[in-house]
Structures are given as structure tokens and as C-alpha cells.
Amino acid sequence: MTETIQDDFVRSFRASAPYVHAHRGRTFVLLVGGELLKSAGLVSFVHDLALLHALGVRLVLVVGARPQIDARLAERGLSPQFHDGLRVTDKRALDCVKEAAGVARVELEALFSMGLPSSPMEGARLRVASGNFVTARPVGVKAGVDHLYTGSVRRVDADAIRARLDADEIVLAGPLGYSLTGEAFNVSTAEVAVAIAAGLGADKLVGLVEAPSVPSGDGRFGELSLTEASALLVSAGDLAVDVRRQLAAAVACLEAGVPRAHLVPRRADGGLLRELFTREGVGLMITRESFEDLRPARLADVVGLLALIEPLAAQGLLLRRPRELLEMDIERFTVATRDGLVVACAALYPHPEEHCAEVACLAVREGYRGDGRADLLLAYLERSCVEAGLERLFALTTEASHWFVERGFSVAALEDLPSGRRKQLDRQRRSKVLMKRL
Ligand SMILES: CC(C)(COP(=O)(O)OP(=O)(O)OC[C@H]1O[C@@H](n2cnc3c(N)ncnc32)[C@H](O)[C@@H]1OP(=O)(O)O)[C@@H](O)C(=O)NCCC(=O)NCCS
């Protein structure tokens, strides 16, 4: 190993530490198509899941079997029947689904049992659980077409799944659900994944897509809010079929209260690990928090801003800003409002010649704190800086330096400030300089 490779390894291993802490004890539901099972990447995918499990992530794997079902139908001289995009499952098709799901389960269980010395699975000892977790009911007759053994999820037994996860097992689910009449039904794995994620109160849905890339969000962020993702589903007619299906599942999960979803191209080597353990990721992240409650301030907000800032200025936490100054700088402010009340604000002062900007006057009204509004405002400002090609964000603060450090800022020297800003500095305040590279 050359020194550079060693350095890279140490650097990236250390850089993944915050994600290791963040993911430990969390529940992720992974949704992947049956294409995985016949792909060259299957073994390394299983290795990556074993690693996630070893790092304390609680995993539910929902695997489809569409290509395998179609292949079995073809062997019997049958062709898949669809109506309005929904499979019509007759008795013979149901046999194909049962066979395909059964074989998929056995093959995955075999792979999860690997443990050869000197392989990534050495010492892994993984236990996999599957069972009658999903109760289904027939879809029934739609537009005059009886969908027969095509079902939809009636409920999932979240307690039973939770018990398996508590026992340190990986839970495996597929395209089958069972009815109170004792029959099996063919259900969409996307629907199963959404129901399980919602029922468990999972922390993430991770959808692995076959397409080589996923919609990129906006530019380099690879991130969409729930509203943006829902809009994309409506507006983008050219999404690959499985991307559309997974994006719809992501939106449904977030609407059901799951905080985040990711879409990751399955074929990107180590894509899952890169998405979960690096800042840049490789896929698309969809978050429930959204910037939609934030907006640029208007002159009409000055009274509300004064009411928010004044008490904090009186405590010496913020610089006092007279009404005239607020009016003059109103375009610099972003506000969060609730029922017409300004509940949070922040101002951004760009210094384009030195490729940086100052975040100032960041405040959340008492009674509205602790809901992540300040984080959202900061993320929003960081995003606009990056869009404007700025490279650094700085803040001057007397009492909130730790708040900024905990959000990736480092203490910097006065000399690191743009010269224009240094000249205006009120040195009496003895503010600390906090700087973040974007
Ligand atoms: C800083 C501020 C904007 C954060 O608002 P918020 O994220 O909605 O909610 P909270 O106040 O609950 O703070 C979130 C977290 O930051 C911590 N925090 C708050 N103020 C802090 C400070 N001055 N230094 C370090 N940490 C701080 C809180 O303890 C909390 O962490 P915890 O949940 O782990 O205990 C808000 O506390 C505020 O308006 N403070 C007064 C104005 C100010 O100091 N602004 C920053 C200078 S520009």
C-alpha cells in the first residue's frame, strides 16, 4: 500500500465516523428489484448489508421478483398480464410468484450465511427472518377487470418485525402477502416497503434503482424536499419505470412520517455505502423538512423582525438593529413564519469578491425553538451560497460559537474575514469568528 492510499483510507474512514454514529440503532427499509438476484453485484451487495448490520443498523430488505416471475411465466408459455400498470395474477401466475419469491428467499438466505475465512463475511453470523408479516386483501375488480390474486397490503405486523430486529436479525420481505382466508396474494414490493417503513416508524427508506442514475435534485445537492419530489413525479414524464416506482414509494413513506428516503443507483459500486457514509452521496435524498416555510423577508415583516430581534439584542445575544437598518437590509433577510408571525430569521451578507458570505442575526423566537428551524435556515443559506458560487460561510457570535461548531464551522481568526468586513467590525463586542467551507 502506498502512503497516499493509506492516507486516503484513514481520511475517508475517519470522515465516515459521524455517519456511523448517526446510523447506529436506526431502522432502514431497503427496497430493491428482482434484477439484483441475477446480477454480478449481488454478493457485494450482501457484504455491504452485512457491514451495515455490523454497524448497528436495523435492516428490513424488501426484494422484488418481477424478472423471475416473468421468466417463469415465459417457461410455461404464458405472458404477463397487466391492467392499468397493475399485474393481473391468475392461479398459474400466482404459482410463478410463489416459486420466484421462494427461490429468491432461499438464495438470499444462502448468501447471508456466507462466512468463509478472509472474506468480508468472516465472523458475520447473520440471521435472516421472514414470515407472514404482511396481511393482504384482493385488489378485486377494477374497471371491470378482476385482478384475481393481485393483492394490496391490508396491514403489516410491525410488532413481529420489530421483535426480529430486536433479536439482531435482518428481516426479509417479498412480493407476497397472506389473507385472513388463508390465501397468498401477489403484492407490489413498493407497497410492502412503504407499509413496513410506516408501520415500524423507520428512519429511512432506501430504494435501489436499476437506472444508471437518479434525478439529480437541484445541481450538486442531490436533495429534494417532499414537495419537490411530489412535483417531480407529476412533471417528469421521462422517468425510468423503476425510478418512478421508487420515487413514489419514497414520497409515500415521507408522507407517512418517515423522515428521509434515498434513491441509489444499484449498479454504482458501493453506492449504498457511499450514499449512507459520505457527505456527497451518489444518489438522491428526499427529506421531509422543507424549505417551503422559508421566504425572503418583505418590508411588512420589519415589525415582526423587530419583535423577534429586540429582546435578544437586549440580552446581548444579537446586535441591535434599528428599524431603518432593517428596512434598508430587508432583502438580506430570510424569515420563517407561522400564522403570520415571524418566528425565525437570518440574514446573509455576501462578499463575492472574496467568495464568502456572512450569516448574521440568526434567531428563533422562544416557544418555537427545538424544531430544527435554525438548522433549516442555515441549510437554506448554505444552499444559496453554493448556488452563487461562494466557497465559505462565516458568522460572528459572542455566545453561540458552539452552536456553529456543532454544525461544521471552525473557529477562525479575524484575519480570515474579508477586509471590508474587518474594517466595520465592532471590536468591543469581542465576537468570535466561525467559518465553514461549503
Ligand atoms: C441559536 C438558535 C437560533 C437555535 O434555535 P433552534 O435550533 O430553533 O433551537 P434551540 O434553541 O433549541 O437550539 C438547538 C440546539 O442548539 C443548542 N444551542 C442553543 N443555543 C446555543 C448556544 N448559544 N450555544 C451552543 N448551543 C446552543 C441547544 O442547546 C440545542 O441543543 P440540544 O437540543 O442538544 O440541547 C436559538 O437558540 C436562538 O435564537 N438563540 C438566540 C440568538 C442567537 O444566539 N443566535 C446565534 C447568533 S447569530
PDB file of C-alpha atoms in Angstrom, residues 1 4 15 77 91-92 110 135 137 152 166 169 171 178 182 193 200 223 225 239 275 280 294 330 332 344 366 389:
ATOM      1  CA  MET A   1       0.000   0.000   0.000  1.00  0.00           C
ATOM      2  CA  THR A   4      -1.223   8.064  -0.395  1.00  0.00           C
ATOM      3  CA  ALA A  15     -14.799  11.048   7.712  1.00  0.00           C
ATOM      4  CA  GLY A  77     -45.799 -20.248 -22.487  1.00  0.00           C
ATOM      5  CA  LYS A  91     -53.757 -19.069 -10.408  1.00  0.00           C
ATOM      6  CA  ARG A  92     -50.883 -20.014 -12.713  1.00  0.00           C
ATOM      7  CA  ALA A 110     -27.719 -18.816   1.490  1.00  0.00           C
ATOM      8  CA  THR A 135     -51.630  -9.245   5.584  1.00  0.00           C
ATOM      9  CA  ARG A 137     -56.555  -8.421   0.623  1.00  0.00           C
ATOM     10  CA  SER A 152     -52.817  -4.919  -1.686  1.00  0.00           C
ATOM     11  CA  ASP A 166     -34.583  -6.555  18.365  1.00  0.00           C
ATOM     12  CA  GLU A 169     -31.922 -10.369  12.743  1.00  0.00           C
ATOM     13  CA  VAL A 171     -35.843  -9.103   8.073  1.00  0.00           C
ATOM     14  CA  TYR A 178     -51.417 -13.508   3.193  1.00  0.00           C
ATOM     15  CA  GLY A 182     -55.595 -18.360   4.243  1.00  0.00           C
ATOM     16  CA  ALA A 193     -41.808  -1.476   1.765  1.00  0.00           C
ATOM     17  CA  LEU A 200     -42.127   0.486  12.061  1.00  0.00           C
ATOM     18  CA  GLU A 223     -31.523  16.556  -2.490  1.00  0.00           C
ATOM     19  CA  SER A 225     -37.883  18.233  -0.367  1.00  0.00           C
ATOM     20  CA  LEU A 239     -38.517   8.961 -15.515  1.00  0.00           C
ATOM     21  CA  GLU A 275     -24.808   7.272  -0.097  1.00  0.00           C
ATOM     22  CA  GLU A 280     -21.688  13.852  -1.248  1.00  0.00           C
ATOM     23  CA  LEU A 294     -38.989  29.959   4.469  1.00  0.00           C
ATOM     24  CA  ILE A 330     -34.607  43.736   4.284  1.00  0.00           C
ATOM     25  CA  ARG A 332     -30.735  40.246   3.061  1.00  0.00           C
ATOM     26  CA  ALA A 344     -37.282  32.816  12.874  1.00  0.00           C
ATOM     27  CA  GLU A 366     -38.746  31.394  22.128  1.00  0.00           C
ATOM     28  CA  GLY A 389     -20.537  30.070  -6.314  1.00  0.00           C
TER      29      GLY A 389
END
